[in-house]
PDB file of C-alpha atoms in Angstrom:
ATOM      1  CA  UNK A   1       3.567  -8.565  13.265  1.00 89.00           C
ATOM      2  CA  UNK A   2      -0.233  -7.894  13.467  1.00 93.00           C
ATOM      3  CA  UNK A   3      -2.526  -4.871  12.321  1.00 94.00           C
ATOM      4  CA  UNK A   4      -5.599  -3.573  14.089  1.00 95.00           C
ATOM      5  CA  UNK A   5      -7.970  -1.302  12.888  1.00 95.00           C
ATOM      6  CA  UNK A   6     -10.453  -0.025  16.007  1.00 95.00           C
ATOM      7  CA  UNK A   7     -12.629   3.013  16.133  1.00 94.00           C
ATOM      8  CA  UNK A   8     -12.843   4.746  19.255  1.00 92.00           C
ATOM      9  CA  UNK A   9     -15.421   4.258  21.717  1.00 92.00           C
ATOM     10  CA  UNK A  10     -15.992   0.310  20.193  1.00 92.00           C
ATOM     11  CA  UNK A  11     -14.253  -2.612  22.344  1.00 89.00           C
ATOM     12  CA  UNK A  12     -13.856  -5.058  19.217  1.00 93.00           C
ATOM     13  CA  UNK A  13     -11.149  -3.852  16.260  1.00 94.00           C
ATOM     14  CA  UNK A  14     -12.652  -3.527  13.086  1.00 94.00           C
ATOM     15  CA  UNK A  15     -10.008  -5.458  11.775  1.00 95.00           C
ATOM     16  CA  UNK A  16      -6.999  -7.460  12.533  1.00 95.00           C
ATOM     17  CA  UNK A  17      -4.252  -9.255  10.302  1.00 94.00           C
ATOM     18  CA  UNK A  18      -1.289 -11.063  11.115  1.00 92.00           C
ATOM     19  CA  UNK A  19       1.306  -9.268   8.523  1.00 88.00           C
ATOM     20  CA  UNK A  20       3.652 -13.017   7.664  1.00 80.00           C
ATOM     21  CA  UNK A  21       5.992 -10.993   4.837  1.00 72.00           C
ATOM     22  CA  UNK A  22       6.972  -7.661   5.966  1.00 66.00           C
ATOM     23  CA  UNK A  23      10.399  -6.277   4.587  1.00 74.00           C
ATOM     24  CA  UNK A  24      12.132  -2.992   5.190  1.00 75.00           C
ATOM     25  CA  UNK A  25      10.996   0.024   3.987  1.00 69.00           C
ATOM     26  CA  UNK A  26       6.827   0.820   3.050  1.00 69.00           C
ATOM     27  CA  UNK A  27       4.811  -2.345   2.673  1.00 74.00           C
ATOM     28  CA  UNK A  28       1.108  -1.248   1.674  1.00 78.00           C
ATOM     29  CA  UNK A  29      -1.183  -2.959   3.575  1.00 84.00           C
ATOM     30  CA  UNK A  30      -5.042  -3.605   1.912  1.00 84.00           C
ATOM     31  CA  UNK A  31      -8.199  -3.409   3.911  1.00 87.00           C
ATOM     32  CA  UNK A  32     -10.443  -6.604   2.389  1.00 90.00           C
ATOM     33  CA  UNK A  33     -14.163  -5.794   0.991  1.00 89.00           C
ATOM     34  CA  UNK A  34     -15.144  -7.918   4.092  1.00 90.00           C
ATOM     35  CA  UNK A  35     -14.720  -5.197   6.425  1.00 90.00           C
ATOM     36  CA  UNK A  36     -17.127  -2.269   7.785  1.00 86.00           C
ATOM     37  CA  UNK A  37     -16.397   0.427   5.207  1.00 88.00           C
ATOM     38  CA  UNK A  38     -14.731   3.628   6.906  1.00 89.00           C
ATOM     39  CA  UNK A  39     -17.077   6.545   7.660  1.00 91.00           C
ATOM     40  CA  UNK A  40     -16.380   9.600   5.990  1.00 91.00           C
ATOM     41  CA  UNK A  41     -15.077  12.131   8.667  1.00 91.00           C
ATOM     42  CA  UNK A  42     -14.883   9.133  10.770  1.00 92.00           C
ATOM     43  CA  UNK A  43     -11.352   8.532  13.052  1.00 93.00           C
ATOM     44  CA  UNK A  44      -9.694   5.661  13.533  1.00 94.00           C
ATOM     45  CA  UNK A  45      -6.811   4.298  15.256  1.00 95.00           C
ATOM     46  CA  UNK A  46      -4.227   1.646  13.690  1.00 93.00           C
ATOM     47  CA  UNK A  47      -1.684  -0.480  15.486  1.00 94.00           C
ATOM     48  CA  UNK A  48       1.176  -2.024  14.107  1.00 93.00           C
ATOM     49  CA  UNK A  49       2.816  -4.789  17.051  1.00 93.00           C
ATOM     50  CA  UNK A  50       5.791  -7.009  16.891  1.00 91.00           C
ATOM     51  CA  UNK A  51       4.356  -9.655  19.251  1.00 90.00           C
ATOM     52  CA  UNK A  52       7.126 -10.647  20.979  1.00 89.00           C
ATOM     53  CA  UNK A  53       5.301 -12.708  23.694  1.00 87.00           C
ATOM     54  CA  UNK A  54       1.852 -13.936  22.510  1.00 87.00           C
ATOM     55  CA  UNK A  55       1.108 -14.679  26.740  1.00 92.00           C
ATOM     56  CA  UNK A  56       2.056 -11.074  27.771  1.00 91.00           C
ATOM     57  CA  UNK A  57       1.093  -8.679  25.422  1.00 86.00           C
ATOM     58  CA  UNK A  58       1.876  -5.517  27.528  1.00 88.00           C
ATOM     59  CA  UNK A  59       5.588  -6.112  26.023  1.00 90.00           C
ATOM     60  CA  UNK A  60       5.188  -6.279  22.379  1.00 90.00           C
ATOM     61  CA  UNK A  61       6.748  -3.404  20.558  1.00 92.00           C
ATOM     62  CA  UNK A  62       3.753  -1.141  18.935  1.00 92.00           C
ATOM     63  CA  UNK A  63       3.716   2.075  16.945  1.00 92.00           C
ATOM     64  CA  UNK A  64       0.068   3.520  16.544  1.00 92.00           C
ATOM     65  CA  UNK A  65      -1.402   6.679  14.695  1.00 88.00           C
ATOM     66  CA  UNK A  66      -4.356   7.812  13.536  1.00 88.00           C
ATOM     67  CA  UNK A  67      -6.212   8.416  10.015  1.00 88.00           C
ATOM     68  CA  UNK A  68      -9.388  10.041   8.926  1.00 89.00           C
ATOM     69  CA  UNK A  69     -11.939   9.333   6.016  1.00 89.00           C
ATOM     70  CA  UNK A  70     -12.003  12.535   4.410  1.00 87.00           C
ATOM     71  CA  UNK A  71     -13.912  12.818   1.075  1.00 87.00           C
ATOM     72  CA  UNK A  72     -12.348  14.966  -1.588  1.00 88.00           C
ATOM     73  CA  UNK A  73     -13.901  18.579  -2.387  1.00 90.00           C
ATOM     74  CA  UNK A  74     -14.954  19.208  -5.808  1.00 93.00           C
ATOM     75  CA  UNK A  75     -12.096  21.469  -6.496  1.00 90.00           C
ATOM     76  CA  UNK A  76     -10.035  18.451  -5.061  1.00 89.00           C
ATOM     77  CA  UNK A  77     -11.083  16.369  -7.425  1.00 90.00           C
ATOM     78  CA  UNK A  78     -10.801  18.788 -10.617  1.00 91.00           C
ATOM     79  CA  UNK A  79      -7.174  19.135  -9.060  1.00 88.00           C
ATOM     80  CA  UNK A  80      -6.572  15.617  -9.526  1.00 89.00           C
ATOM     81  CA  UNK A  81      -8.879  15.142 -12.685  1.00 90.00           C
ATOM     82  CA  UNK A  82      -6.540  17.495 -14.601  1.00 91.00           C
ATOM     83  CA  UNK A  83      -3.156  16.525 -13.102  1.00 85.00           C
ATOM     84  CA  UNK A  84      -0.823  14.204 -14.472  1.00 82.00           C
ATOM     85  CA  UNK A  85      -0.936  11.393 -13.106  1.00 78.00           C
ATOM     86  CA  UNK A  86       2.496  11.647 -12.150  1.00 75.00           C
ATOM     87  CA  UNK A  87       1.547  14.175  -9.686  1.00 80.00           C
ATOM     88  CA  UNK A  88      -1.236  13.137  -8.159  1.00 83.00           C
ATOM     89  CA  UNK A  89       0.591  11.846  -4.846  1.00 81.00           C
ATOM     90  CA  UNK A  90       1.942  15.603  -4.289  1.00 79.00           C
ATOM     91  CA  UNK A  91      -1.369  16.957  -4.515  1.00 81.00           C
ATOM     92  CA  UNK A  92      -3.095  14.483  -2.174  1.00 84.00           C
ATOM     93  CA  UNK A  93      -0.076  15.377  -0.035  1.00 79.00           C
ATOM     94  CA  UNK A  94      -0.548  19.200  -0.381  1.00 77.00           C
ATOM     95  CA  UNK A  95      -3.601  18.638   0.737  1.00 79.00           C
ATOM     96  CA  UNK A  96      -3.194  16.361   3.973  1.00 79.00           C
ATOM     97  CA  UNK A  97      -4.428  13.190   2.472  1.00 84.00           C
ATOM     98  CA  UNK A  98      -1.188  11.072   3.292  1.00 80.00           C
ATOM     99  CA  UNK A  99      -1.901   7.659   3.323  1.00 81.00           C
ATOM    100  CA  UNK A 100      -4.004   7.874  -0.464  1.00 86.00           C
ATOM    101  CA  UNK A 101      -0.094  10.007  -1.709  1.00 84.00           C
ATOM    102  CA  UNK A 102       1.819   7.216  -0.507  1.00 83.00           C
ATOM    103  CA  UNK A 103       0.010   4.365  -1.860  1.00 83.00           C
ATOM    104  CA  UNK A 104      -0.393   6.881  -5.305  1.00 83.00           C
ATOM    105  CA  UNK A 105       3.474   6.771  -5.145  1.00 80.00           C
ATOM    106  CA  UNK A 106       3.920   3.385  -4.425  1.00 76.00           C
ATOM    107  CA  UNK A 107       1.446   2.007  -7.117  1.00 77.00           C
ATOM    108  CA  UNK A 108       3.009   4.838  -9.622  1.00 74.00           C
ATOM    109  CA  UNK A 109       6.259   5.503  -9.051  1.00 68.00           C
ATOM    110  CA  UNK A 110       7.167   7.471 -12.234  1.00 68.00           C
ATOM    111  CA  UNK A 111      10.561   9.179 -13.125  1.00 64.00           C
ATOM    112  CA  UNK A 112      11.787   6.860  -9.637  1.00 64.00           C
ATOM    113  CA  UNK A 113      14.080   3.675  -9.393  1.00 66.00           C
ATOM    114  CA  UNK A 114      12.153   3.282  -6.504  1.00 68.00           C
ATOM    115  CA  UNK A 115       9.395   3.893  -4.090  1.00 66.00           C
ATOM    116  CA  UNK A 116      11.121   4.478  -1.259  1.00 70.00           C
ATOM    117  CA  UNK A 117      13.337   7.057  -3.515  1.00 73.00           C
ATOM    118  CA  UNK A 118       9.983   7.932  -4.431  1.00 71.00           C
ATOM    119  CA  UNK A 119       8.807   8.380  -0.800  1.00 74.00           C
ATOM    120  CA  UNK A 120      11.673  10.789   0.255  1.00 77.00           C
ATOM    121  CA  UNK A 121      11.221  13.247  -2.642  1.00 73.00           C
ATOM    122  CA  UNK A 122       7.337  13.359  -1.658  1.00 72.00           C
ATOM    123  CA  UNK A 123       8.664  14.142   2.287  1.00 74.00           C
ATOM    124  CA  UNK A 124      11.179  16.894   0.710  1.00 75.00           C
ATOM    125  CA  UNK A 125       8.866  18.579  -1.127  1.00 68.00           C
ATOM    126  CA  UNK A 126       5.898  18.426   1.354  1.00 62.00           C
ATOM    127  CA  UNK A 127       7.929  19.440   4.543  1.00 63.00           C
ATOM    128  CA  UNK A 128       9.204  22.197   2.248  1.00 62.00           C
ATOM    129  CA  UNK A 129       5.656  23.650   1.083  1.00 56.00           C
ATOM    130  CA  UNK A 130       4.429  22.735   4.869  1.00 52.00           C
ATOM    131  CA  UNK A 131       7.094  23.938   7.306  1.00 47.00           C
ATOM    132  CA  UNK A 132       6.969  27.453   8.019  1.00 48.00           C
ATOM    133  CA  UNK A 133       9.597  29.726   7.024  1.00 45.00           C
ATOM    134  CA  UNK A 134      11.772  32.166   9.661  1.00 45.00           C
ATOM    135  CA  UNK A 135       9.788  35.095   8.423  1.00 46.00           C
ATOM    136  CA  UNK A 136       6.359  33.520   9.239  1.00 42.00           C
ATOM    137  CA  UNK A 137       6.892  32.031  12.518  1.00 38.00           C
TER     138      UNK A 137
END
């Protein structure tokens, strides 16, 4: 499987890695020091691909989204300051800031056997606080 990293409007990735050990379920992934720090409110694109034929790359299997650097407002970061740390990946969550919950929840997975376990109580209670109810719509 390989990674890339590109921001729009540049031909070259910013980074790519060949992931050798992936397993089922969320493997975290780090960016090294080596790399063009992100800008903050900056976009960028990642692509995951199962290369499948290194000659023909139009039929690898991909999945691709986007992320943004955001930088945490100062109420933000009172939120989090006076939090436990126990729930610090549902208010980075509450807040949009996916990627930072999930890695908070795999890197401290309190009260869970697991992360993925983890993972789906984060989904529940974000789709829940998220998802409009039948009143509002």
């Amino acid at each position: 499987m390989q990674l890339a990293l590109v921001k729009p409007g540049i031909s070259a990735p910013l980074w790519v890695t060949t992931l050798q050990k992936t397993q089922a379920g969320l493997n975290q992934v780090t960016v090294p020091n080596h790399v063009q720090e992100l800008q903050t409110g900056g976009r960028y694109r990642w692509t995951l691909s199962l290369i499948c034929n290194p000659r023909r790359p139009s039929q690898n299997a991909y999945a691709t989204a986007w992320v943004e650097r955001i930088a945490l407002t100062s109420a933000q970061q009172a939120h989090l300051k006076s939090s436990p740390k126990q729930e610090h990946a549902n208010v980075l969550a509450q807040n949009g800031i996916w990627y930072d919950a999930l890695a908070n929840l795999i890197n401290n997975p309190a009260g869970f056997t697991n992360a993925m376990e983890a993972a789906e109580h984060l989904f529940r209670q974000v789709e829940a606080v998220t998802v409009p109810s039948s009143n509002e719509v």
